[in-house]
Short mmCIF file of C-alpha atoms in Angstrom, two decimals:
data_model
loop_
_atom_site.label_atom_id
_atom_site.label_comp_id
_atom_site.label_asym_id
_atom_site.label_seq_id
_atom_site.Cartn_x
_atom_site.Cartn_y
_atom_site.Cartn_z
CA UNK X 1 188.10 61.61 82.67
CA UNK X 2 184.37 61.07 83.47
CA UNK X 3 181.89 62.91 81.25
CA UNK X 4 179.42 64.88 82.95
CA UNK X 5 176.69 64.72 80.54
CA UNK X 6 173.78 66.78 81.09
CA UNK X 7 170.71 64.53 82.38
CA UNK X 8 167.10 65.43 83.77
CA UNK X 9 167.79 63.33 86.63
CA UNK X 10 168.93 65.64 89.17
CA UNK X 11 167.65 64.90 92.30
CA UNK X 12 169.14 61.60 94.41
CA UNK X 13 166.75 62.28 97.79
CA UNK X 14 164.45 64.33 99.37
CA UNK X 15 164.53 64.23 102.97
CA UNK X 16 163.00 65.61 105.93
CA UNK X 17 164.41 65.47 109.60
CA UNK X 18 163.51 66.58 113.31
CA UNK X 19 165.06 68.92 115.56
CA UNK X 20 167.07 66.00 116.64
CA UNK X 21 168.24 64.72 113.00
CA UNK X 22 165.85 61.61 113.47
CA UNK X 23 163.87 61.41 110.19
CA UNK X 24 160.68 61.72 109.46
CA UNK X 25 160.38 61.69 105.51
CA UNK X 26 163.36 60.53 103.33
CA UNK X 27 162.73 59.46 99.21
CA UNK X 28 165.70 58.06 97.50
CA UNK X 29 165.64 58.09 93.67
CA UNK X 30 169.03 56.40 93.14
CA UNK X 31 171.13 54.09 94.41
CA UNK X 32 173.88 56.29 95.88
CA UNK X 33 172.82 55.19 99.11
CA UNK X 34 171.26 51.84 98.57
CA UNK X 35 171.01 50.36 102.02
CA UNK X 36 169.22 52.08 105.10
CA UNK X 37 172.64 52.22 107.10
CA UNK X 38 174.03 54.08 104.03
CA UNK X 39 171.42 56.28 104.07
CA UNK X 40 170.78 56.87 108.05
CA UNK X 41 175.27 57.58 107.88
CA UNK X 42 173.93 59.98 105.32
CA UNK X 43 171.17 61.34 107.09
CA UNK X 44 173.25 61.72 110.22
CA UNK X 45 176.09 63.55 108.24
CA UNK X 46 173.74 65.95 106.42
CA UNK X 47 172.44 66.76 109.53
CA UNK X 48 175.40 67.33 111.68
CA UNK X 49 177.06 69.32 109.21
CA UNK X 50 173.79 71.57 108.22
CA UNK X 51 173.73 72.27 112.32
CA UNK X 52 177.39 73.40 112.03
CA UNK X 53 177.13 75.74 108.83
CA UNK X 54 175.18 78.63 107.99
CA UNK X 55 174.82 78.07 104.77
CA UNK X 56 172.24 76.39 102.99
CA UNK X 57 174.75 74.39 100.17
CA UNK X 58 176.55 71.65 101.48
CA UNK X 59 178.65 69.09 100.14
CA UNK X 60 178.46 65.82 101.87
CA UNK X 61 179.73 62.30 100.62
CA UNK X 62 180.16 63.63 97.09
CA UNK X 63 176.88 64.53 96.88
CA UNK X 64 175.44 68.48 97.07
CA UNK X 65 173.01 69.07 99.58
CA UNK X 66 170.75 71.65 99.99
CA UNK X 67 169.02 72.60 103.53
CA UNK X 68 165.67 75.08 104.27
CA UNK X 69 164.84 75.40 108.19
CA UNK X 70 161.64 75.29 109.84
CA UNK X 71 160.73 75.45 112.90
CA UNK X 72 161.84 72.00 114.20
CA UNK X 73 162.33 70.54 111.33
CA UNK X 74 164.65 70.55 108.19
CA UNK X 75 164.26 69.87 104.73
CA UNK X 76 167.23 68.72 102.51
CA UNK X 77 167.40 68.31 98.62
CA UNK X 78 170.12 65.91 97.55
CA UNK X 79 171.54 66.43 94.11
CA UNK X 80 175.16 65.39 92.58
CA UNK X 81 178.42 66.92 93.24
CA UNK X 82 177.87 68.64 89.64
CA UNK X 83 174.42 69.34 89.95
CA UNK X 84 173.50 73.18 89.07
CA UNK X 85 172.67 74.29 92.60
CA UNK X 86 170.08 76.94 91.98
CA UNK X 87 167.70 74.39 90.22
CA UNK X 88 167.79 72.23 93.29
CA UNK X 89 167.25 75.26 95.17
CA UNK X 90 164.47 76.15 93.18
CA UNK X 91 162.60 72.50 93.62
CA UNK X 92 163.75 72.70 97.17
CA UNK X 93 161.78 75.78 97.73
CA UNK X 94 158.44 74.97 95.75
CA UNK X 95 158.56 71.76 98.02
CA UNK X 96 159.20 74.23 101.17
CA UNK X 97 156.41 76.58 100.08
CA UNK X 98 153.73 74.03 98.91
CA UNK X 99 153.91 72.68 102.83
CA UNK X 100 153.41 76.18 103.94
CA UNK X 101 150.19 76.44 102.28
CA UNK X 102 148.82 73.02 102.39
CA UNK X 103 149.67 72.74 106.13
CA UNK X 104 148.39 76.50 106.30
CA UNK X 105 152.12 77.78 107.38
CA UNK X 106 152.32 75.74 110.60
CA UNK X 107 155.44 73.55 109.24
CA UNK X 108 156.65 71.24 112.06
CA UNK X 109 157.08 67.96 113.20
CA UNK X 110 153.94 67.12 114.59
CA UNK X 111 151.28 68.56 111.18
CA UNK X 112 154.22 67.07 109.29
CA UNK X 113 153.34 64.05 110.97
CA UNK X 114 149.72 64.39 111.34
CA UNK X 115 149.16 65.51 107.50
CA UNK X 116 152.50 62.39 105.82
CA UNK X 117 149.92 61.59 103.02
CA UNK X 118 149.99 65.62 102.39
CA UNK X 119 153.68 65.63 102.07
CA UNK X 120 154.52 62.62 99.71
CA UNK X 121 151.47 63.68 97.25
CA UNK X 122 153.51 67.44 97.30
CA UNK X 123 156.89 65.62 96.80
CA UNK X 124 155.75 63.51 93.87
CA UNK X 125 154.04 66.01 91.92
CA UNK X 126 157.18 68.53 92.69
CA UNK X 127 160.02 65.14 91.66
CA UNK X 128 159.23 62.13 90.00
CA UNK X 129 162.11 59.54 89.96
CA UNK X 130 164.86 62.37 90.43
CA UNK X 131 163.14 64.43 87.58
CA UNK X 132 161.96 67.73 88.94
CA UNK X 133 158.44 68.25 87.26
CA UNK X 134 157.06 71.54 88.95
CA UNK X 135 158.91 74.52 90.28
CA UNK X 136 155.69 76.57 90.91
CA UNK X 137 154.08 76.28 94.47
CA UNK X 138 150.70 77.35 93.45
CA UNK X 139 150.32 74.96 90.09
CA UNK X 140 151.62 72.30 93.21
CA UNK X 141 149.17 73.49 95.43
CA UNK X 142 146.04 73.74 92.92
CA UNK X 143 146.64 70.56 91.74
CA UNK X 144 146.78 69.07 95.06
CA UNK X 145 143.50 71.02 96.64
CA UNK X 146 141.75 69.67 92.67
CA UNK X 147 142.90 66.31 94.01
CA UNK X 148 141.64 66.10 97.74
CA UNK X 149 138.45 68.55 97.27
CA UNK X 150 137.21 66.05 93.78
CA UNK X 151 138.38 62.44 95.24
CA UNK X 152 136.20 61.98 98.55
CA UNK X 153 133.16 63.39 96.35
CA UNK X 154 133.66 60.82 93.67
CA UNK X 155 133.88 58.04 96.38
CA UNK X 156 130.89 59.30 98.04
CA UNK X 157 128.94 59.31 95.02
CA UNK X 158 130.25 55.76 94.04
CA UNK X 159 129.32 54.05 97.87
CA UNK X 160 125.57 56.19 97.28
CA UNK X 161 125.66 54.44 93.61
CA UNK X 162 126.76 51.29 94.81
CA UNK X 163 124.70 50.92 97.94
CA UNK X 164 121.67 52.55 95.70
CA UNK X 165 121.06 55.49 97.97
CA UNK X 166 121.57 57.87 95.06
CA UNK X 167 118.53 56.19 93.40
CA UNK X 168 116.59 56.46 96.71
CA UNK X 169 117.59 60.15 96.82
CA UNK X 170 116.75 61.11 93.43
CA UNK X 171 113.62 59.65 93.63
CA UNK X 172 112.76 61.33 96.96
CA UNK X 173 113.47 64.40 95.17
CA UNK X 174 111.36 63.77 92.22
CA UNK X 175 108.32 63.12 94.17
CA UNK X 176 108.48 66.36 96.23
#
């Protein structure tokens, strides 16, 4: 008998797919599905069986899959066939609700698209290597508006610094 030993790692993939089940985002964390025709089968099967069911737990190829709808698009948390379901749910939502607010609730395909870089920083500060980190949408979301408000200003000031326009710019200002 296997031992099911308790372990942080709990989430095997995060995954995002179209109306169509074509994806768009998918992060593995393990190798459960190690090759990308395992994990397209997977993709494919998650998808086809989400369309069929109602309900938002799943369990596909041994694994447990969780599914939240939007729009045209779906997003799936994939944990094992052990894993406590309501603390995938609960990552699975703060990754749901941090897109709602960063893409300012217009969650389809096309801002999904338009805004990727958006949703992998969300994903890795909501799961780092199958360890869920954050489970609060707004510490997800400050964090992230910290980090895209403070970078571009910092590499502004570095080109001006570089290029010596800050030195040209204070010293306009100090003659005035």
């Amino acid at each position: 008998m296997q031992s099911h030993d308790p372990s942080l790692y709990t989430v095997r993939a995060a995954i995002i797919l179209d109306q169509e089940g074509q994806r768009l985002l998918a992060k593995y964390y393990d190798h459960t599905f190690s090759t990308l025709k395992e994990q397209q089968a997977f993709e494919k099967e998650i998808f086809r069986q989400s369309q069929r069911s109602e309900s938002e737990v799943l369990l596909v190829d041994g694994v447990t899959a969780l599914c939240q709808r939007y729009s045209d698009i779906m997003c799936y948390i994939i944990g094992g066939p052990q894993e406590n379901e309501l603390l995938l749910l609960t990552a699975l939502t703060c990754i749901c609700e941090s897109l709602c607010h960063m893409l300012h609730k217009n969650v389809d395909r096309s801002s999904l698209l338009d805004n990727m870089d958006t949703v992998y920083l969300i994903l890795d500060e909501v799961i780092d290597q199958g360890v869920i980190l954050e489970s609060d949408f707004q510490q997800v979301v400050q964090r992230l508006s910290f980090k895209t408000i403070s970078e571009p200003a910092f590499g502004f000031v570095l080109f001006d610094y570089i290029t010596g326009n800050m030195e040209q710019s204070r010293g306009g200002k100090e003659q005035t």
